[in-house]
Amino acid sequence: VCMGRKFKQAVCGVLFAVFLAGCDGGPAAAQGGAIPKVRVQVDAARNRVWLLTAEGIAIYEPVVPGRVLRVPLLGWQISERPKGCVPQFALGPEGEAVIASDAVPVLLRVDPETLKATRHELRLDDGSGTDRDTGIAALSYDSARGAYFAVSRQDGSIWLIDRELRRARRMGRLVVPREDDCGARAAALVRRLSRLGDAGSCSLAPE
């Protein structure tokens, strides 16, 4: 969705206010390798900017200056890594926010109308008939499939999560560098998978 000039300027103003370097939907990080403390997604269709921090969700509506909607994420589990990165999140087709946990296979969904957060435990299907725990390093909605792509923080495995956030099916595996602690490279790869899916040309091998 293309942003109008005024809305784009307002969005950039919001992002600048929280020390973001740009308007590309990436993590908040200063130059020099600073650690992401904020994740951001821009919903131009609904004139909203979603920010995710360790304290929860903050929603800015740049066309309504000064208005901030806050949503606590009760029961949200994240790993206690030295670098303290905030996990990824994605916007769904109805404007909802889906927040990943990098510690357990559980997603939180924030309704775009009520702003109520609900908890969704994923059933993992890795092809062996058994479930196993995994945390998510990257998450992106694929409109062509009507589902979410996710990448495991533990081993780089790719999962396809249904729109109802009930089941995750293992699709393959990415080689994610160990130094990719904050999921930046995994996030770029999963966004590329979504774009390929939109083009109708994405095919994944088992590994």
mmCIF file of C-alpha atoms in Angstrom:
data_model
loop_
_atom_site.group_PDB
_atom_site.id
_atom_site.type_symbol
_atom_site.label_atom_id
_atom_site.label_comp_id
_atom_site.label_asym_id
_atom_site.label_seq_id
_atom_site.Cartn_x
_atom_site.Cartn_y
_atom_site.Cartn_z
ATOM 1 C CA VAL A 1 0.000 0.000 0.000
ATOM 2 C CA CYS A 2 1.424 3.368 -0.988
ATOM 3 C CA MET A 3 1.564 6.082 1.628
ATOM 4 C CA GLY A 4 0.448 9.620 0.917
ATOM 5 C CA ARG A 5 3.076 12.297 1.318
ATOM 6 C CA LYS A 6 1.631 13.795 4.495
ATOM 7 C CA PHE A 7 1.156 10.400 6.123
ATOM 8 C CA LYS A 8 4.668 9.334 5.152
ATOM 9 C CA GLN A 9 6.106 12.500 6.688
ATOM 10 C CA ALA A 10 4.104 11.899 9.846
ATOM 11 C CA VAL A 11 5.275 8.284 10.026
ATOM 12 C CA CYS A 12 8.916 9.298 9.624
ATOM 13 C CA GLY A 13 8.428 11.838 12.383
ATOM 14 C CA VAL A 14 7.127 9.134 14.712
ATOM 15 C CA LEU A 15 9.994 6.799 13.868
ATOM 16 C CA PHE A 16 12.567 9.542 14.296
ATOM 17 C CA ALA A 17 11.075 10.284 17.696
ATOM 18 C CA VAL A 18 11.882 6.755 18.852
ATOM 19 C CA PHE A 19 15.387 6.817 17.349
ATOM 20 C CA LEU A 20 14.655 4.767 14.265
ATOM 21 C CA ALA A 21 16.969 5.156 11.346
ATOM 22 C CA GLY A 22 14.399 4.795 8.558
ATOM 23 C CA CYS A 23 10.891 3.888 7.427
ATOM 24 C CA ASP A 24 11.469 0.360 6.162
ATOM 25 C CA GLY A 25 9.735 -1.624 8.886
ATOM 26 C CA GLY A 26 13.034 -2.913 10.291
ATOM 27 C CA PRO A 27 14.327 -2.947 13.839
ATOM 28 C CA ALA A 28 15.226 0.220 15.673
ATOM 29 C CA ALA A 29 19.004 0.355 15.660
ATOM 30 C CA ALA A 30 21.450 3.216 15.708
ATOM 31 C CA GLN A 31 24.616 3.212 13.639
ATOM 32 C CA GLY A 32 27.481 1.178 14.979
ATOM 33 C CA GLY A 33 25.594 -2.066 15.646
ATOM 34 C CA ALA A 34 23.304 -0.943 18.453
ATOM 35 C CA ILE A 35 20.923 -3.576 19.792
ATOM 36 C CA PRO A 36 17.319 -3.443 18.592
ATOM 37 C CA LYS A 37 15.040 -2.454 21.482
ATOM 38 C CA VAL A 38 12.057 -1.641 19.261
ATOM 39 C CA ARG A 39 10.395 -3.355 16.314
ATOM 40 C CA VAL A 40 8.123 -1.375 14.016
ATOM 41 C CA GLN A 41 5.452 -2.072 11.414
ATOM 42 C CA VAL A 42 3.622 0.586 9.389
ATOM 43 C CA ASP A 43 -0.013 -0.028 8.439
ATOM 44 C CA ALA A 44 -0.561 2.651 5.805
ATOM 45 C CA ALA A 45 -4.030 1.346 4.937
ATOM 46 C CA ARG A 46 -5.236 2.115 8.469
ATOM 47 C CA ASN A 47 -2.959 5.075 9.236
ATOM 48 C CA ARG A 48 -1.196 3.302 12.090
ATOM 49 C CA VAL A 49 2.342 2.716 13.263
ATOM 50 C CA TRP A 50 2.832 -0.275 15.556
ATOM 51 C CA LEU A 51 5.834 -0.357 17.886
ATOM 52 C CA LEU A 52 6.866 -3.418 19.887
ATOM 53 C CA THR A 53 9.116 -3.108 22.916
ATOM 54 C CA ALA A 54 9.845 -5.378 25.867
ATOM 55 C CA GLU A 55 7.026 -3.568 27.704
ATOM 56 C CA GLY A 56 4.386 -4.320 25.070
ATOM 57 C CA ILE A 57 2.726 -2.705 22.045
ATOM 58 C CA ALA A 58 2.365 1.031 21.393
ATOM 59 C CA ILE A 59 0.178 2.198 18.508
ATOM 60 C CA TYR A 60 0.637 5.650 16.995
ATOM 61 C CA GLU A 61 -1.797 7.276 14.614
ATOM 62 C CA PRO A 62 0.269 10.035 12.978
ATOM 63 C CA VAL A 63 -2.840 11.776 11.664
ATOM 64 C CA VAL A 64 -3.926 12.224 15.302
ATOM 65 C CA PRO A 65 -0.853 13.871 16.891
ATOM 66 C CA GLY A 66 -0.237 12.984 20.499
ATOM 67 C CA ARG A 67 -2.480 9.920 20.533
ATOM 68 C CA VAL A 68 -0.805 6.729 21.708
ATOM 69 C CA LEU A 69 -2.636 3.445 22.320
ATOM 70 C CA ARG A 70 -0.834 0.965 24.575
ATOM 71 C CA VAL A 71 -1.421 -2.774 24.804
ATOM 72 C CA PRO A 72 0.263 -4.861 27.539
ATOM 73 C CA LEU A 73 1.302 -8.354 26.477
ATOM 74 C CA LEU A 74 0.509 -10.475 29.526
ATOM 75 C CA GLY A 75 2.245 -13.842 29.548
ATOM 76 C CA TRP A 76 4.594 -12.944 26.679
ATOM 77 C CA GLN A 77 7.781 -14.987 26.962
ATOM 78 C CA ILE A 78 11.096 -13.893 25.487
ATOM 79 C CA SER A 79 14.550 -15.337 25.994
ATOM 80 C CA GLU A 80 16.970 -13.712 28.387
ATOM 81 C CA ARG A 81 19.869 -13.249 26.022
ATOM 82 C CA PRO A 82 22.738 -10.876 26.858
ATOM 83 C CA LYS A 83 21.897 -8.642 23.908
ATOM 84 C CA GLY A 84 18.260 -8.321 24.959
ATOM 85 C CA CYS A 85 16.711 -8.247 21.478
ATOM 86 C CA VAL A 86 12.986 -7.761 21.025
ATOM 87 C CA PRO A 87 11.394 -10.602 18.977
ATOM 88 C CA GLN A 88 9.792 -10.005 15.592
ATOM 89 C CA PHE A 89 6.141 -9.339 14.854
ATOM 90 C CA ALA A 90 3.981 -9.082 11.740
ATOM 91 C CA LEU A 91 0.773 -7.407 10.626
ATOM 92 C CA GLY A 92 -1.966 -9.724 9.397
ATOM 93 C CA PRO A 93 -4.517 -9.198 6.621
ATOM 94 C CA GLU A 94 -7.071 -7.480 8.854
ATOM 95 C CA GLY A 95 -4.571 -5.130 10.468
ATOM 96 C CA GLU A 96 -3.969 -7.354 13.479
ATOM 97 C CA ALA A 97 -0.531 -7.619 15.068
ATOM 98 C CA VAL A 98 0.931 -11.097 15.552
ATOM 99 C CA ILE A 99 3.798 -11.164 18.019
ATOM 100 C CA ALA A 100 6.370 -13.942 18.137
ATOM 101 C CA SER A 101 8.153 -15.458 21.093
ATOM 102 C CA ASP A 102 11.782 -16.417 20.595
ATOM 103 C CA ALA A 103 11.550 -18.832 23.533
ATOM 104 C CA VAL A 104 8.405 -20.934 23.006
ATOM 105 C CA PRO A 105 6.051 -21.825 20.093
ATOM 106 C CA VAL A 106 3.382 -19.367 21.189
ATOM 107 C CA LEU A 107 2.037 -16.316 19.332
ATOM 108 C CA LEU A 108 0.120 -13.346 20.678
ATOM 109 C CA ARG A 109 -2.505 -11.677 18.486
ATOM 110 C CA VAL A 110 -3.650 -8.081 19.079
ATOM 111 C CA ASP A 111 -7.063 -7.382 17.569
ATOM 112 C CA PRO A 112 -6.993 -4.161 15.493
ATOM 113 C CA GLU A 113 -10.417 -3.046 16.747
ATOM 114 C CA THR A 114 -10.600 -4.079 20.406
ATOM 115 C CA LEU A 115 -6.808 -4.053 20.950
ATOM 116 C CA LYS A 116 -7.265 -7.185 23.062
ATOM 117 C CA ALA A 117 -4.303 -9.573 23.101
ATOM 118 C CA THR A 118 -5.004 -13.299 22.836
ATOM 119 C CA ARG A 119 -2.592 -16.211 23.268
ATOM 120 C CA HIS A 120 -2.197 -18.922 20.616
ATOM 121 C CA GLU A 121 -0.205 -22.107 21.238
ATOM 122 C CA LEU A 122 1.091 -23.612 18.005
ATOM 123 C CA ARG A 123 0.962 -27.286 17.187
ATOM 124 C CA LEU A 124 4.227 -28.024 15.409
ATOM 125 C CA ASP A 125 4.287 -30.581 12.596
ATOM 126 C CA ASP A 126 7.835 -31.334 11.471
ATOM 127 C CA GLY A 127 6.908 -34.326 9.317
ATOM 128 C CA SER A 128 7.883 -36.904 11.909
ATOM 129 C CA GLY A 129 4.549 -36.949 13.691
ATOM 130 C CA THR A 130 5.990 -35.394 16.833
ATOM 131 C CA ASP A 131 5.955 -31.882 18.239
ATOM 132 C CA ARG A 132 8.946 -29.979 19.536
ATOM 133 C CA ASP A 133 9.504 -26.615 21.113
ATOM 134 C CA THR A 134 10.946 -23.808 19.024
ATOM 135 C CA GLY A 135 11.183 -20.046 19.285
ATOM 136 C CA ILE A 136 10.653 -17.702 16.354
ATOM 137 C CA ALA A 137 13.402 -15.388 15.094
ATOM 138 C CA ALA A 138 11.432 -13.903 12.184
ATOM 139 C CA LEU A 139 7.783 -13.696 11.133
ATOM 140 C CA SER A 140 6.039 -12.392 8.001
ATOM 141 C CA TYR A 141 2.538 -12.676 6.507
ATOM 142 C CA ASP A 142 2.277 -14.187 3.018
ATOM 143 C CA SER A 143 -0.894 -12.892 1.347
ATOM 144 C CA ALA A 144 -0.616 -15.404 -1.528
ATOM 145 C CA ARG A 145 -0.886 -18.342 0.852
ATOM 146 C CA GLY A 146 -3.037 -16.653 3.456
ATOM 147 C CA ALA A 147 -0.550 -17.801 6.096
ATOM 148 C CA TYR A 148 2.574 -16.715 7.988
ATOM 149 C CA PHE A 149 6.180 -17.660 7.297
ATOM 150 C CA ALA A 150 8.303 -18.098 10.419
ATOM 151 C CA VAL A 151 11.944 -18.955 11.012
ATOM 152 C CA SER A 152 13.056 -20.795 14.130
ATOM 153 C CA ARG A 153 15.664 -19.068 16.285
ATOM 154 C CA GLN A 154 17.112 -22.407 17.374
ATOM 155 C CA ASP A 155 17.957 -24.057 14.045
ATOM 156 C CA GLY A 156 16.782 -21.805 11.192
ATOM 157 C CA SER A 157 13.930 -24.135 10.224
ATOM 158 C CA ILE A 158 11.141 -22.564 8.134
ATOM 159 C CA TRP A 159 7.536 -22.947 9.255
ATOM 160 C CA LEU A 160 4.240 -22.115 7.592
ATOM 161 C CA ILE A 161 1.660 -21.029 10.178
ATOM 162 C CA ASP A 162 -2.023 -21.020 9.341
ATOM 163 C CA ARG A 163 -3.981 -17.782 9.522
ATOM 164 C CA GLU A 164 -5.883 -19.038 12.594
ATOM 165 C CA LEU A 165 -2.537 -19.394 14.426
ATOM 166 C CA ARG A 166 -3.189 -23.013 15.349
ATOM 167 C CA ARG A 167 -0.705 -25.127 13.428
ATOM 168 C CA ALA A 168 2.828 -24.688 12.086
ATOM 169 C CA ARG A 169 4.114 -26.975 9.337
ATOM 170 C CA ARG A 170 7.840 -27.368 8.746
ATOM 171 C CA MET A 171 8.791 -26.371 5.187
ATOM 172 C CA GLY A 172 12.573 -26.504 5.133
ATOM 173 C CA ARG A 173 15.587 -24.870 6.681
ATOM 174 C CA LEU A 174 17.572 -21.670 6.284
ATOM 175 C CA VAL A 175 21.221 -21.281 7.130
ATOM 176 C CA VAL A 176 21.135 -18.485 9.693
ATOM 177 C CA PRO A 177 24.542 -17.258 10.928
ATOM 178 C CA ARG A 178 25.183 -17.662 14.649
ATOM 179 C CA GLU A 179 25.963 -13.968 14.913
ATOM 180 C CA ASP A 180 22.426 -13.206 13.727
ATOM 181 C CA ASP A 181 21.356 -12.909 17.373
ATOM 182 C CA CYS A 182 18.607 -10.387 16.783
ATOM 183 C CA GLY A 183 17.124 -12.115 13.758
ATOM 184 C CA ALA A 184 17.968 -9.367 11.265
ATOM 185 C CA ARG A 185 19.160 -11.720 8.517
ATOM 186 C CA ALA A 186 16.418 -14.235 9.236
ATOM 187 C CA ALA A 187 13.851 -11.423 8.989
ATOM 188 C CA ALA A 188 15.226 -10.337 5.603
ATOM 189 C CA LEU A 189 15.085 -13.912 4.323
ATOM 190 C CA VAL A 190 11.531 -14.529 5.503
ATOM 191 C CA ARG A 191 10.361 -11.260 3.908
ATOM 192 C CA ARG A 192 11.961 -12.433 0.653
ATOM 193 C CA LEU A 193 10.055 -15.722 0.910
ATOM 194 C CA SER A 194 6.809 -13.791 1.298
ATOM 195 C CA ARG A 195 7.552 -11.652 -1.750
ATOM 196 C CA LEU A 196 8.322 -14.770 -3.800
ATOM 197 C CA GLY A 197 5.072 -16.253 -2.594
ATOM 198 C CA ASP A 198 3.171 -13.163 -3.737
ATOM 199 C CA ALA A 199 4.710 -13.650 -7.172
ATOM 200 C CA GLY A 200 3.544 -17.257 -7.203
ATOM 201 C CA SER A 201 7.059 -18.613 -7.741
ATOM 202 C CA CYS A 202 8.183 -19.754 -4.300
ATOM 203 C CA SER A 203 9.204 -23.390 -3.923
ATOM 204 C CA LEU A 204 10.977 -24.768 -0.863
ATOM 205 C CA ALA A 205 13.108 -27.880 -0.665
ATOM 206 C CA PRO A 206 13.080 -29.944 2.548
ATOM 207 C CA GLU A 207 16.481 -28.473 3.507
#
